[in-house]
């Protein structure tokens, strides 16, 4: 496979079927761009009517070319595409970029054409980019290929960029020089009929030309595969992604809390978090971050130094830095002393160091060097406010040259002087990232530091082992077998109780009584105070209908309570559906959490954990992780919610039993592994306390499709 | 007062003390900028050594000028400043801008100089801008004044900009033309020795040249005054502000929850929210929003239409719009029909309308008009992806001309084509705001719509009336009088109980027993189950020391509980401090909230309300409002927290008694009004239920300084 991709990204010769001598056509523009950027390989325009295209001899058909061809670009009208693929096959060509649009993005007819196309390329073992894409760029000297129809000279660097949207790709290409975004390779993947983001990620994973990967996606081609590849890749180099969400609404028809909380967006977040992908909201954020990974070092810690010639911008930088998890440490005494030797007497020498507008290039350069040597800081932002009397470019040059001497994170900010960014970057080929706003610089350093921490935590593709006995599995298997062929439905409480007991998931002791005498016996058995809950296949929302009464202290109260429930149900005409009462001990205190599972159509099972109770709908303080869980996933499920602070104990409370929580997460993951038939599970509330034996699931719902 | 300010912003003649013929000095640059921008008034350079400055005759001293002078700019070295002020006084000049730095921003010596200066100008009734500022701009035709030392031709429009940082002001001036930010007036207020943001806000409130006010502040000169003026102003025109926070740490030494939650930042938020000021984080956000208020209409609703030639950018716009509280409605049938008549057959005609890259200027223009006529949308974003074959400027012109015909919110996006923004804005003087990113456009329309809603809710400067009887006030007065001269301290529970009872704040029934027999009597009196709490002046953190036991059901349990508390205290060597037991009924259920007061050194009293319990530290779901409260403030205190959803009732629960909550907020505000001696108050938890009589304050702390 890699050979075909190699020929796509590093071709030694390219044939363009649909190259055109007619100005203002895509087939004309693309060839011109190849020529203008100085492609170092052979170009063969193919056009039955033209003799030459941009002074290059044109061929009537692919068959007429007798040289070796690495890559074919197809940009003929859609009705001729299949023919062109046939031609490629005849020439034994395996690498194709299909620019032409009009496929599945345009409706039914196009969809059929795309299916036909996919059949052909599978048959011919052709690897194909597109259709409906805008091509590819590789800036590597010796390749020098701008094989797109977007004008301009791509600016060199270490960024790989995959775009599912042509327009967004074009927009980025328009600004890369201006904002000093150094591109290594760019690919527009269009409809992803064959080559998808996963193919490219895998290909770029060990490609040393690519230092950092950026992605614009509208859909994930295969979320499981994405997660596997992204996990391996982001251990090696950062991946930054925009995933545009087409809908923010929760999954429809989900009646469990877990289901209601699982939106397309939360699932994408889970996938990205689990695989170490950094999610951003805009192309601006994406490339600010990417160019920093490309041009400077990942900070070893979160201590930020700031050098400036004006107070206001420095204050904004400190604000943003603190929001981004950075701290502004005190500088070493030596640093302050050294800077004081040349700074103006009115300069402020404590971090942020303010040299005042009087600072010239030499002072800026010296201060940059001195600060980068300070052991109290891990990263440095140098801000140059709009100049009054000095040559800004010269100051920039001194700062960048100073920064180049150290292996420490550094960003230089030309405040509000965009035009200087490209000028300086032209002047000094190697330089730290240059920004136009100091707040973005602070945000970026915060993100880079977060990546450092995430990278260390990404778990290998191991999933936790099963801790369930064979006999337990057999018990659950027996229960589920009883329901074979029923379709998708909610299990009744008796089944749930048996299943959870078999897997030692701590469902609260529960006895179902059909009459008052048994109720009293059972209550005495579990011990007062007790809770009673109405039971009936058609009584799903128990508490809404007044079917639950808590804290019943004795026999008399119990009898009263049951009568009360019956009269509540009668009011709502539900009393006929009552089949009995569940008797459970009344559990006081502890922390209400929720533990659940949802099965998403494309991503499969996800496990959710978070704070429960009335809060779950409001604060949505929950995390999702794709099943199967690794041990790192289990930890992040409870450590990455805000409520972790509460679980750890506030106001002198002891922490809940985390070991036991982990054990239960493991057992739930094991259950899904053993029985993928489960489609929705809610343990809500799952009460956590410091003592293992007091942690209890007070209510549970389970849905299966069988 | 207004006359002096009028002469500062609209001077007919300006004398510059410190104007210089030496290049690269501030005194040279400022005169050049005045000339270059074409100031329409007389300029009198004052310099004892120069004969002329930029070809204008120079005067040895102010006294030598025999014409009327409206405004004097002082930019001499700091040691000559007082002398220059004396000269102004002698010429009866009342309007001065003091550019010179080296005052209180540089330490003690400078501070003294600034105090001397303030004394002088007060004595002479001179209104002064600065010191340590960079001047002023007024672009109004007929004034045409760039009286700063920043080069460039300010771009005209309706934005007023006040900056406390010179560098930030300069940074903005550098980019205003490029991003089509139309400035009306700009003032750099420097050290605010006399004229502050409050002076300017009041002056601009009814100034018809100013359509929208922008502010960069590092400190609020007088937060009370700011609130009053900003409230009146933002009823008339929007105020957008950046307040850089120097610290995010909570107020130190505050031992109450309310105090711990009150940071500089939360207080600024309260002030801004109460007065309708829109807070933003960066100059970019500020001017994106300001130029939209300046160049288009405030949307009447939140329904957004999108017109594009590419899918990707439209998807990102939809995402951002939904985050910003906008909805993407279905278009009227007629709209779709009309567009279909000229759009490409493959175009997508549902909102977002995607005309595909084939769309030319005429199609864009027509579609813009048709969509703006659609009654289902309140605002329109027109996105133009990077062009392939069409003239972008021409498309932009058609779109803007179409938008100009309607009184509806419209933003045009030249995606990634900054250079075109200024070109188009030059070509077409009146035009809707032009952006380079569609996400920012969506965010801005969301913010504008929020302003519309906020503006309607800003309450006049009325504060709620007292509902407290004179006899109640007298009771509290008597209690506080007993403590006169004690300084700042926590009241003991008996005092608190009496005070809250007097103001009918629903403190739970509480009896203090000194021995077990009395405890039992009292418990029977309030009714089992009860709670006991250890009482002792030096036992502040009751629950931490094991001094609280809940849900005591009978006499035996009570005796056991008291023994348990004593042994708990003994363990911590605190038993000697025990003075008795508080006996209270045990309240079950309801929603835990927190209600509190904190007195900030500069802002005065603030009242806080929010969700209580263990959550308060984690989710910080609380709101602060400056005392005294208006009826709108009372509503926003509970309606603007996330937990409002819980208060309204979830899972079939009834809503809490909001009327009674409002009554208690009123009583608390009355209490602070009557007795400003209170410095900290915490009612935590304050249990809310549907029935008024079941809403109870379970614990209270009060600190006074007397």
PDB file of C-alpha atoms in Angstrom, chain B residues 192-283:
ATOM      1  CA  UNK B 192      -6.430  59.131  34.701  1.00  0.00           C
ATOM      2  CA  UNK B 193      -5.253  61.910  37.042  1.00  0.00           C
ATOM      3  CA  UNK B 194      -8.449  63.798  36.209  1.00  0.00           C
ATOM      4  CA  UNK B 195     -10.432  62.556  33.201  1.00  0.00           C
ATOM      5  CA  UNK B 196     -11.345  58.882  33.538  1.00  0.00           C
ATOM      6  CA  UNK B 197     -13.427  56.368  31.612  1.00  0.00           C
ATOM      7  CA  UNK B 198     -16.428  57.645  33.562  1.00  0.00           C
ATOM      8  CA  UNK B 199     -15.958  61.224  32.360  1.00  0.00           C
ATOM      9  CA  UNK B 200     -15.756  60.085  28.737  1.00  0.00           C
ATOM     10  CA  UNK B 201     -18.660  57.630  28.961  1.00  0.00           C
ATOM     11  CA  UNK B 202     -20.877  60.371  30.293  1.00  0.00           C
ATOM     12  CA  UNK B 203     -19.661  62.751  27.580  1.00  0.00           C
ATOM     13  CA  UNK B 204     -20.207  60.217  24.794  1.00  0.00           C
ATOM     14  CA  UNK B 205     -23.572  59.004  26.087  1.00  0.00           C
ATOM     15  CA  UNK B 206     -25.536  61.532  24.072  1.00  0.00           C
ATOM     16  CA  UNK B 207     -22.871  62.344  21.469  1.00  0.00           C
ATOM     17  CA  UNK B 208     -24.432  61.469  18.124  1.00  0.00           C
ATOM     18  CA  UNK B 209     -21.036  61.011  16.448  1.00  0.00           C
ATOM     19  CA  UNK B 210     -20.515  57.890  18.579  1.00  0.00           C
ATOM     20  CA  UNK B 211     -22.609  54.815  17.725  1.00  0.00           C
ATOM     21  CA  UNK B 212     -20.798  52.275  19.880  1.00  0.00           C
ATOM     22  CA  UNK B 213     -18.273  52.616  22.706  1.00  0.00           C
ATOM     23  CA  UNK B 214     -15.216  50.394  23.190  1.00  0.00           C
ATOM     24  CA  UNK B 215     -13.070  50.373  26.306  1.00  0.00           C
ATOM     25  CA  UNK B 216      -9.756  48.844  27.312  1.00  0.00           C
ATOM     26  CA  UNK B 217      -9.373  49.137  31.084  1.00  0.00           C
ATOM     27  CA  UNK B 218      -6.823  47.918  33.580  1.00  0.00           C
ATOM     28  CA  UNK B 219      -8.658  49.400  36.557  1.00  0.00           C
ATOM     29  CA  UNK B 220     -12.070  50.897  37.261  1.00  0.00           C
ATOM     30  CA  UNK B 221     -11.674  54.429  38.585  1.00  0.00           C
ATOM     31  CA  UNK B 222     -14.910  54.352  40.575  1.00  0.00           C
ATOM     32  CA  UNK B 223     -16.964  51.205  40.138  1.00  0.00           C
ATOM     33  CA  UNK B 224     -20.179  52.633  41.583  1.00  0.00           C
ATOM     34  CA  UNK B 225     -20.058  55.651  39.326  1.00  0.00           C
ATOM     35  CA  UNK B 226     -19.104  53.455  36.379  1.00  0.00           C
ATOM     36  CA  UNK B 227     -22.180  51.324  36.969  1.00  0.00           C
ATOM     37  CA  UNK B 228     -24.526  54.268  37.119  1.00  0.00           C
ATOM     38  CA  UNK B 229     -23.172  55.892  33.952  1.00  0.00           C
ATOM     39  CA  UNK B 230     -22.772  52.617  32.046  1.00  0.00           C
ATOM     40  CA  UNK B 231     -26.375  51.634  32.827  1.00  0.00           C
ATOM     41  CA  UNK B 232     -27.703  54.854  31.355  1.00  0.00           C
ATOM     42  CA  UNK B 233     -25.342  54.677  28.384  1.00  0.00           C
ATOM     43  CA  UNK B 234     -25.884  51.074  27.380  1.00  0.00           C
ATOM     44  CA  UNK B 235     -29.613  51.727  27.226  1.00  0.00           C
ATOM     45  CA  UNK B 236     -28.731  54.115  24.383  1.00  0.00           C
ATOM     46  CA  UNK B 237     -25.718  52.516  22.677  1.00  0.00           C
ATOM     47  CA  UNK B 238     -23.636  49.388  23.213  1.00  0.00           C
ATOM     48  CA  UNK B 239     -20.523  49.455  25.401  1.00  0.00           C
ATOM     49  CA  UNK B 240     -17.930  46.746  24.765  1.00  0.00           C
ATOM     50  CA  UNK B 241     -15.100  46.402  27.246  1.00  0.00           C
ATOM     51  CA  UNK B 242     -11.912  44.518  27.931  1.00  0.00           C
ATOM     52  CA  UNK B 243     -11.055  44.584  31.616  1.00  0.00           C
ATOM     53  CA  UNK B 244      -7.640  43.093  32.149  1.00  0.00           C
ATOM     54  CA  UNK B 245      -7.559  41.435  35.550  1.00  0.00           C
ATOM     55  CA  UNK B 246      -4.338  41.709  37.440  1.00  0.00           C
ATOM     56  CA  UNK B 247      -5.212  38.802  39.671  1.00  0.00           C
ATOM     57  CA  UNK B 248      -7.572  35.891  39.487  1.00  0.00           C
ATOM     58  CA  UNK B 249      -7.012  34.778  43.047  1.00  0.00           C
ATOM     59  CA  UNK B 250      -9.959  34.958  45.408  1.00  0.00           C
ATOM     60  CA  UNK B 251     -10.166  37.726  47.971  1.00  0.00           C
ATOM     61  CA  UNK B 252      -7.685  36.866  50.631  1.00  0.00           C
ATOM     62  CA  UNK B 253      -8.597  36.322  54.247  1.00  0.00           C
ATOM     63  CA  UNK B 254     -12.252  35.671  53.404  1.00  0.00           C
ATOM     64  CA  UNK B 255     -13.359  32.717  55.454  1.00  0.00           C
ATOM     65  CA  UNK B 256     -16.956  32.633  54.217  1.00  0.00           C
ATOM     66  CA  UNK B 257     -17.969  30.811  51.060  1.00  0.00           C
ATOM     67  CA  UNK B 258     -19.256  34.042  49.627  1.00  0.00           C
ATOM     68  CA  UNK B 259     -15.902  35.696  50.238  1.00  0.00           C
ATOM     69  CA  UNK B 260     -13.988  32.785  48.756  1.00  0.00           C
ATOM     70  CA  UNK B 261     -16.045  32.972  45.569  1.00  0.00           C
ATOM     71  CA  UNK B 262     -15.681  36.737  45.145  1.00  0.00           C
ATOM     72  CA  UNK B 263     -12.611  37.470  42.998  1.00  0.00           C
ATOM     73  CA  UNK B 264     -11.755  40.748  41.293  1.00  0.00           C
ATOM     74  CA  UNK B 265     -13.006  39.117  38.157  1.00  0.00           C
ATOM     75  CA  UNK B 266     -16.411  38.047  39.503  1.00  0.00           C
ATOM     76  CA  UNK B 267     -16.942  41.558  40.815  1.00  0.00           C
ATOM     77  CA  UNK B 268     -16.106  43.098  37.442  1.00  0.00           C
ATOM     78  CA  UNK B 269     -18.496  40.610  35.833  1.00  0.00           C
ATOM     79  CA  UNK B 270     -21.246  41.645  38.241  1.00  0.00           C
ATOM     80  CA  UNK B 271     -20.693  45.325  37.484  1.00  0.00           C
ATOM     81  CA  UNK B 272     -20.651  44.748  33.720  1.00  0.00           C
ATOM     82  CA  UNK B 273     -23.662  42.438  33.724  1.00  0.00           C
ATOM     83  CA  UNK B 274     -25.692  44.759  35.892  1.00  0.00           C
ATOM     84  CA  UNK B 275     -24.953  47.720  33.651  1.00  0.00           C
ATOM     85  CA  UNK B 276     -25.310  45.942  30.295  1.00  0.00           C
ATOM     86  CA  UNK B 277     -21.634  46.234  29.348  1.00  0.00           C
ATOM     87  CA  UNK B 278     -20.499  43.475  26.961  1.00  0.00           C
ATOM     88  CA  UNK B 279     -17.252  41.969  28.226  1.00  0.00           C
ATOM     89  CA  UNK B 280     -14.798  40.510  25.707  1.00  0.00           C
ATOM     90  CA  UNK B 281     -11.322  39.012  26.055  1.00  0.00           C
ATOM     91  CA  UNK B 282      -9.374  40.437  23.159  1.00  0.00           C
ATOM     92  CA  UNK B 283      -9.173  43.518  20.961  1.00  0.00           C
TER      93      UNK B 283
END
